[in-house]
Tab-separated table of C-alpha atoms and ligand atoms in Angstrom:
chain	number	residue	atom	x	y	z
A	1356	MET	CA	7.208	-9.648	-36.065
A	1357	THR	CA	4.147	-9.395	-33.832
A	1358	GLN	CA	4.209	-6.998	-30.961
A	1359	ALA	CA	2.801	-8.468	-27.768
A	1360	ILE	CA	2.799	-5.119	-25.963
A	1361	ILE	CA	3.066	-1.580	-27.241
A	1362	ALA	CA	3.128	1.024	-24.484
A	1363	HIS	CA	3.219	4.637	-25.547
A	1364	ASN	CA	3.664	7.541	-23.131
A	1365	VAL	CA	1.859	5.763	-20.310
A	1366	PHE	CA	1.238	7.921	-17.258
A	1367	LYS	CA	-0.451	6.937	-14.010
A	1368	LYS	CA	-0.683	8.889	-10.798
A	1369	PHE	CA	-2.378	8.119	-7.524
A	1370	GLY	CA	-4.024	10.591	-5.215
A	1371	LYS	CA	-3.200	10.268	-1.561
A	1372	PRO	CA	-6.102	9.701	0.854
A	1373	ASP	CA	-8.471	12.641	1.237
A	1374	GLY	CA	-10.435	11.563	4.331
A	1375	SER	CA	-11.066	14.089	7.082
A	1376	PHE	CA	-8.521	12.513	9.406
A	1377	TRP	CA	-5.766	12.661	6.789
A	1378	LYS	CA	-6.707	16.204	5.712
A	1379	HIS	CA	-5.342	17.578	8.979
A	1380	ILE	CA	-2.165	15.603	8.788
A	1381	LEU	CA	-1.329	15.799	5.110
A	1382	LYS	CA	-0.147	19.108	3.795
A	1383	GLN	CA	-1.649	20.171	0.507
A	1384	ASN	CA	0.822	21.016	-2.200
A	1385	SER	CA	1.530	24.584	-3.277
A	1386	ASN	CA	-1.360	24.847	-5.742
A	1387	GLY	CA	-3.841	23.633	-3.143
A	1388	GLN	CA	-4.385	20.220	-4.691
A	1389	ARG	CA	-4.185	16.844	-3.062
A	1390	PRO	CA	-0.669	15.405	-2.981
A	1391	VAL	CA	-0.082	12.861	-5.706
A	1392	VAL	CA	2.325	10.066	-6.402
A	1393	VAL	CA	3.362	9.647	-10.003
A	1394	ALA	CA	3.677	5.871	-10.231
A	1395	VAL	CA	4.275	5.506	-13.984
A	1396	ASP	CA	5.771	8.511	-15.709
A	1397	SER	CA	5.523	8.724	-19.527
A	1398	VAL	CA	6.688	5.202	-20.163
A	1399	SER	CA	7.087	3.860	-23.720
A	1400	PHE	CA	8.330	0.424	-24.754
A	1401	GLU	CA	7.491	-2.553	-26.941
A	1402	VAL	CA	7.604	-6.258	-26.177
A	1403	GLN	CA	7.872	-8.665	-29.106
A	1404	GLU	CA	5.883	-11.872	-29.181
A	1405	GLY	CA	7.965	-14.716	-27.725
A	1406	GLU	CA	10.183	-12.507	-25.557
A	1407	ILE	CA	10.880	-12.791	-21.867
A	1408	PHE	CA	10.903	-9.138	-20.911
A	1409	GLY	CA	12.062	-8.086	-17.450
A	1410	VAL	CA	11.121	-4.977	-15.525
A	1411	LEU	CA	13.564	-4.114	-12.763
A	1412	GLY	CA	13.391	-1.218	-10.365
A	1413	PRO	CA	13.594	-0.255	-6.686
A	1414	ASN	CA	10.629	-0.712	-4.347
A	1415	GLY	CA	7.911	1.743	-5.286
A	1416	SER	CA	9.323	2.486	-8.732
A	1417	GLY	CA	6.064	1.574	-10.502
A	1418	LYS	CA	6.569	-2.029	-11.676
A	1419	SER	CA	3.369	-3.495	-10.256
A	1420	THR	CA	1.385	-0.458	-11.380
A	1421	LEU	CA	2.673	-0.955	-14.908
A	1422	ILE	CA	1.646	-4.616	-14.809
A	1423	ARG	CA	-1.799	-3.713	-13.475
A	1424	LEU	CA	-2.233	-1.204	-16.303
A	1425	ILE	CA	-1.325	-3.831	-18.920
A	1426	ALA	CA	-3.665	-6.295	-17.210
A	1427	THR	CA	-6.604	-3.818	-17.504
A	1428	LEU	CA	-6.894	-3.636	-13.698
A	1429	LEU	CA	-6.091	0.081	-13.692
A	1430	LEU	CA	-6.787	2.807	-16.233
A	1431	PRO	CA	-3.917	4.978	-17.438
A	1432	ASP	CA	-4.321	8.753	-16.994
A	1433	LYS	CA	-2.517	9.369	-20.262
A	1434	GLY	CA	-0.979	7.328	-23.038
A	1435	GLU	CA	-1.867	4.093	-24.697
A	1436	ILE	CA	-1.218	0.387	-24.171
A	1437	LYS	CA	-1.938	-2.267	-26.777
A	1438	VAL	CA	-1.768	-5.996	-26.165
A	1439	PHE	CA	-1.535	-7.966	-29.414
A	1440	GLY	CA	-3.102	-4.951	-31.080
A	1441	TYR	CA	-5.998	-4.586	-28.614
A	1442	ASP	CA	-6.296	-1.390	-26.622
A	1443	VAL	CA	-6.445	-2.006	-22.865
A	1444	VAL	CA	-8.969	0.808	-22.342
A	1445	GLN	CA	-11.163	0.317	-25.429
A	1446	GLN	CA	-11.012	-3.484	-25.679
A	1447	PRO	CA	-10.341	-4.851	-22.169
A	1448	MET	CA	-12.278	-8.106	-22.739
A	1449	GLU	CA	-10.159	-9.009	-25.770
A	1450	VAL	CA	-7.011	-8.254	-23.783
A	1451	GLN	CA	-8.191	-10.321	-20.817
A	1452	ARG	CA	-8.719	-13.341	-23.049
A	1453	LEU	CA	-5.071	-13.283	-24.122
A	1454	ILE	CA	-3.329	-12.639	-20.826
A	1455	ASN	CA	-3.009	-13.884	-17.298
A	1456	ARG	CA	-1.270	-12.437	-14.289
A	1457	VAL	CA	0.552	-13.901	-11.321
A	1458	SER	CA	1.118	-11.598	-8.396
A	1459	VAL	CA	2.382	-11.958	-4.856
A	1460	GLU	CA	-1.025	-11.130	-3.437
A	1461	ALA	CA	-2.845	-13.967	-5.239
A	1462	SER	CA	-6.034	-14.931	-3.440
A	1463	PHE	CA	-7.478	-18.372	-2.890
A	1464	PHE	CA	-10.257	-20.129	-1.024
A	1465	LYS	CA	-8.009	-21.099	1.873
A	1466	LYS	CA	-10.150	-23.978	3.124
A	1467	LEU	CA	-10.102	-25.601	-0.304
A	1468	SER	CA	-7.262	-27.580	-1.857
A	1469	PRO	CA	-5.172	-26.484	-4.849
A	1470	MET	CA	-7.147	-28.924	-7.021
A	1471	GLU	CA	-10.464	-27.406	-5.893
A	1472	ASN	CA	-9.202	-23.852	-6.305
A	1473	LEU	CA	-7.861	-24.559	-9.774
A	1474	LEU	CA	-10.977	-26.458	-10.855
A	1475	TYR	CA	-12.901	-23.343	-9.889
A	1476	GLY	CA	-10.496	-21.269	-11.980
A	1477	ALA	CA	-10.756	-23.708	-14.902
A	1478	ARG	CA	-14.531	-23.423	-14.879
A	1479	LEU	CA	-14.198	-19.635	-15.150
A	1480	TYR	CA	-12.113	-20.216	-18.279
A	1481	GLY	CA	-14.831	-22.509	-19.662
A	1482	MET	CA	-12.762	-25.710	-19.443
A	1483	ASN	CA	-14.486	-29.027	-18.838
A	1484	GLY	CA	-13.944	-30.886	-15.551
A	1485	ARG	CA	-12.225	-34.073	-16.788
A	1486	GLU	CA	-9.772	-32.311	-19.049
A	1487	SER	CA	-8.891	-29.710	-16.449
A	1488	ARG	CA	-8.390	-32.266	-13.650
A	1489	ILE	CA	-5.636	-33.980	-15.652
A	1490	ARG	CA	-4.057	-30.709	-16.732
A	1491	ILE	CA	-4.114	-29.234	-13.209
A	1492	GLU	CA	-2.363	-32.289	-11.753
A	1493	GLU	CA	0.188	-32.201	-14.564
A	1494	ILE	CA	1.016	-28.518	-14.034
A	1495	LEU	CA	1.194	-28.766	-10.239
A	1496	ILE	CA	3.513	-31.782	-10.323
A	1497	ARG	CA	5.658	-30.030	-12.956
A	1498	LEU	CA	5.956	-27.094	-10.564
A	1499	GLY	CA	7.264	-29.461	-7.896
A	1500	LEU	CA	4.176	-29.864	-5.721
A	1501	LYS	CA	3.865	-33.283	-4.047
A	1502	LYS	CA	0.811	-35.296	-5.059
A	1503	ARG	CA	-0.546	-35.326	-1.509
A	1504	SER	CA	-0.360	-31.500	-1.287
A	1505	ILE	CA	-2.682	-31.155	-4.252
A	1506	PHE	CA	-5.607	-32.298	-2.148
A	1507	LYS	CA	-4.984	-30.634	1.209
A	1508	PRO	CA	-6.338	-27.206	2.225
A	1509	MET	CA	-4.416	-24.195	0.930
A	1510	GLU	CA	-4.211	-22.761	4.454
A	1511	GLU	CA	-1.889	-25.601	5.449
A	1512	MET	CA	0.606	-24.716	2.737
A	1513	SER	CA	3.757	-22.627	2.895
A	1514	ARG	CA	3.966	-19.337	1.040
A	1515	GLY	CA	6.178	-20.860	-1.633
A	1516	MET	CA	3.740	-23.674	-2.278
A	1517	GLN	CA	0.874	-21.207	-2.532
A	1518	GLN	CA	2.894	-19.185	-5.020
A	1519	LYS	CA	3.317	-22.264	-7.201
A	1520	VAL	CA	-0.432	-22.841	-7.125
A	1521	ALA	CA	-0.913	-19.209	-8.226
A	1522	ILE	CA	1.435	-19.801	-11.166
A	1523	ALA	CA	-0.366	-23.016	-12.056
A	1524	ARG	CA	-3.688	-21.174	-12.070
A	1525	ALA	CA	-2.308	-18.589	-14.487
A	1526	LEU	CA	-1.051	-21.330	-16.817
A	1527	LEU	CA	-4.439	-23.052	-16.985
A	1528	SER	CA	-5.852	-20.654	-19.550
A	1529	ARG	CA	-2.768	-21.014	-21.797
A	1530	PRO	CA	-2.246	-17.236	-21.996
A	1531	ARG	CA	-0.355	-15.746	-24.947
A	1532	LEU	CA	1.049	-13.140	-22.602
A	1533	LEU	CA	1.864	-13.972	-19.009
A	1534	LEU	CA	2.414	-11.091	-16.595
A	1535	MET	CA	4.436	-12.235	-13.598
A	1536	ASP	CA	4.877	-9.815	-10.730
A	1537	GLU	CA	7.748	-11.183	-8.624
A	1538	PRO	CA	6.996	-14.843	-9.384
A	1539	THR	CA	9.923	-16.167	-7.344
A	1540	THR	CA	9.917	-13.812	-4.355
A	1541	GLY	CA	9.857	-15.782	-1.119
A	1542	LEU	CA	10.712	-19.115	-2.717
A	1543	ASP	CA	13.547	-21.324	-1.470
A	1544	PRO	CA	16.432	-21.918	-3.909
A	1545	ARG	CA	15.065	-25.205	-5.243
A	1546	SER	CA	11.524	-23.897	-5.725
A	1547	LYS	CA	12.962	-20.806	-7.342
A	1548	ARG	CA	14.820	-22.919	-9.892
A	1549	GLU	CA	11.732	-25.006	-10.548
A	1550	VAL	CA	9.693	-21.889	-11.248
A	1551	GLN	CA	12.458	-20.380	-13.392
A	1552	SER	CA	12.690	-23.516	-15.511
A	1553	VAL	CA	8.912	-23.559	-15.932
A	1554	ILE	CA	9.104	-19.953	-17.156
A	1555	LYS	CA	11.828	-20.889	-19.666
A	1556	GLU	CA	10.018	-24.013	-20.782
A	1557	LEU	CA	6.749	-22.186	-21.224
A	1558	ASN	CA	8.483	-19.529	-23.271
A	1559	GLN	CA	10.485	-21.928	-25.432
A	1560	GLY	CA	7.947	-24.737	-25.685
A	1561	SER	CA	4.712	-22.822	-26.110
A	1562	GLY	CA	6.074	-19.486	-27.293
A	1563	THR	CA	4.363	-17.677	-24.434
A	1564	THR	CA	5.436	-14.056	-24.127
A	1565	ILE	CA	6.384	-13.268	-20.543
A	1566	LEU	CA	6.745	-9.938	-18.789
A	1567	LEU	CA	8.163	-10.358	-15.325
A	1568	THR	CA	9.394	-8.281	-12.431
A	1569	THR	CA	11.968	-9.487	-9.975
A	1570	HIS	CA	14.397	-8.207	-7.370
A	1571	ASP	CA	16.765	-11.056	-8.180
A	1572	MET	CA	19.316	-9.648	-10.606
A	1573	LEU	CA	20.819	-13.048	-11.437
A	1574	GLU	CA	17.378	-14.353	-12.284
A	1575	ALA	CA	16.757	-11.411	-14.598
A	1576	ASP	CA	20.155	-11.895	-16.199
A	1577	ASN	CA	19.541	-15.593	-16.826
A	1578	LEU	CA	15.924	-15.444	-17.905
A	1579	CYS	CA	15.280	-12.205	-19.732
A	1580	ASP	CA	15.865	-11.448	-23.390
A	1581	ARG	CA	15.552	-7.740	-22.660
A	1582	ILE	CA	15.189	-5.704	-19.510
A	1583	ALA	CA	13.738	-2.293	-18.737
A	1584	ILE	CA	15.129	-0.638	-15.628
A	1585	ILE	CA	12.695	1.814	-14.091
A	1586	ASP	CA	13.254	4.398	-11.424
A	1587	SER	CA	10.584	6.715	-10.004
A	1588	GLY	CA	8.184	5.616	-12.743
A	1589	LYS	CA	10.566	6.341	-15.618
A	1590	ILE	CA	12.465	3.933	-17.838
A	1591	VAL	CA	16.133	4.751	-17.309
A	1592	ALA	CA	17.564	1.974	-19.511
A	1593	LEU	CA	16.255	-0.733	-21.826
A	1594	ASP	CA	18.396	-3.350	-23.501
A	1595	ASN	CA	19.449	-6.991	-23.344
A	1596	PRO	CA	21.502	-7.929	-20.251
A	1597	GLN	CA	24.797	-7.651	-22.158
A	1598	GLY	CA	23.858	-4.231	-23.517
A	1599	LEU	CA	22.910	-2.987	-20.060
A	1600	LYS	CA	26.245	-4.073	-18.632
A	1601	LYS	CA	28.047	-2.242	-21.415
A	1602	ILE	CA	26.530	1.037	-20.191
A	1603	ILE	CA	28.802	1.055	-17.160
A	1604	SER	CA	31.631	-1.244	-18.219
A	1605	SER	CA	35.056	0.248	-18.541
A	1606	ASN	CA	38.534	-1.170	-19.232
A	1607	GLY	CA	38.901	-4.598	-17.688
A	1608	TYR	CA	35.884	-4.165	-15.441
A	1609	GLU	CA	32.980	-6.534	-16.019
A	1610	PRO	CA	29.937	-5.277	-14.164
A	1611	THR	CA	27.075	-7.474	-13.013
A	1612	LEU	CA	23.453	-6.583	-13.580
A	1613	GLU	CA	23.334	-5.626	-9.906
A	1614	ASP	CA	26.096	-3.064	-10.518
A	1615	VAL	CA	24.055	-1.631	-13.386
A	1616	PHE	CA	20.933	-1.506	-11.231
A	1617	LEU	CA	22.736	0.288	-8.404
A	1618	GLU	CA	24.348	2.726	-10.782
A	1619	LEU	CA	21.166	3.652	-12.632
A	1620	THR	CA	18.550	3.762	-9.885
A	1621	GLY	CA	17.855	5.529	-6.626
A	1622	LYS	CA	19.376	8.830	-7.654
A	1623	THR	CA	16.280	10.665	-8.843
A	1624	LEU	CA	14.670	13.046	-6.421
A	1625	VAL	CA	10.969	12.230	-6.235
A	1626	LYS	CA	9.626	15.757	-6.625
A	1627	ASP	CA	5.959	14.815	-6.856
A	1628	GLU	CA	5.927	12.739	-3.738
A	1629	ILE	CA	5.252	15.320	-1.056
A	1630	TYR	CA	3.741	12.969	1.449
A	1631	PRO	CA	4.967	14.457	4.748
A	1632	LEU	CA	6.611	12.274	7.324
A	1633	ILE	CA	4.379	11.906	10.377
B	2351	ATP	N1	-3.533	1.870	-5.155
B	2351	ATP	C1	-2.617	2.793	-4.878
B	2351	ATP	N2	-2.953	3.946	-4.261
B	2351	ATP	C2	-2.041	4.906	-3.994
B	2351	ATP	N3	-0.731	4.784	-4.309
B	2351	ATP	C3	-0.329	3.659	-4.913
B	2351	ATP	C4	-1.244	2.590	-5.221
B	2351	ATP	N4	-0.550	1.592	-5.829
B	2351	ATP	C5	0.729	2.013	-5.895
B	2351	ATP	N5	0.855	3.236	-5.340
B	2351	ATP	C6	2.113	4.028	-5.259
B	2351	ATP	O1	2.690	4.052	-6.544
B	2351	ATP	C7	4.097	3.913	-6.474
B	2351	ATP	C8	4.524	2.700	-7.285
B	2351	ATP	O2	4.069	1.523	-6.633
B	2351	ATP	P1	4.258	0.066	-7.239
B	2351	ATP	O3	3.521	-0.877	-6.362
B	2351	ATP	O4	3.900	0.092	-8.669
B	2351	ATP	O5	5.827	-0.135	-7.091
B	2351	ATP	P2	6.723	-1.431	-7.334
B	2351	ATP	O6	7.814	-1.006	-8.248
B	2351	ATP	O7	5.889	-2.578	-7.744
B	2351	ATP	O8	7.359	-1.695	-5.900
B	2351	ATP	P3	7.792	-3.078	-5.187
B	2351	ATP	O9	9.147	-3.436	-5.726
B	2351	ATP	O10	7.878	-2.715	-3.746
B	2351	ATP	O11	6.750	-4.116	-5.477
B	2351	ATP	C9	4.431	3.823	-4.998
B	2351	ATP	O12	4.793	5.107	-4.545
B	2351	ATP	C10	3.145	3.367	-4.359
B	2351	ATP	O13	3.040	3.843	-3.050
B	2352	MG	MG1	5.478	-4.445	-6.929
């Protein structure tokens, strides 16, 4: 079995701002250093090729940071991440060729249409114009975009439509590993289902490995083969949805994934976060 991701003891902290204005407002911690936030705290896990792997956790628990580390956009302070055997720090170019990422803050040329934006993206991936034009239209229609929307400026589109264009752009390069940071946040129920079925189809049809984060527990339950629940940067549970529910199930009581989430998260005191309230 091929491992798509191996993460071993990954640790990432962020320093809080150190500008002169903040210096007067922020208290230094007891050893005189700048306050830090530990975003990812000694995290280890493996994702098998062909899995849909979910990462759930409260706001600020480190999900997006973890995705950015896997995507080579951030460097870990400690630990190791391998993507299909390539080290994200030593071999970032090899990793980048195998992955793509969809995030909520996807950026576009707003005056240009989805077709123009995606053709630009396709050229970056070295695809030829004719081939990509057909593929772009195919993907956008599959994602539920109307034909006329494909050619109007992005700035005239709703957030949900823009999110679909972001997903389409990530699919263009046919990644072996797709990192999806809240792919369905802000989508209406129909769009959400369309995106979810594209995720399933992509996984089952093309064998694409998918790591996704979501705040929708039902979505995670339906889509994911296995789920890691993280809290304050630490993995607090990792199993398939059934296995996670078993953790808190007792006689006659069948918990939902939301019950598991509520039970396992939000109880850790964030010791490192000493950012004073102002
Ligand atoms: N660039 C950064 N600089 C400083 N702190 C950061 C930075 N990025 C993230 N953090 C901090 O790291 C912690 C984890 O943030 P992260 O964005 O990974 O959480 P998340 O689980 O994705 O949250 P959400 O569910 O709200 O998207 C938070 O305390 C956040 O403030
Ligand atoms: Mg996030």
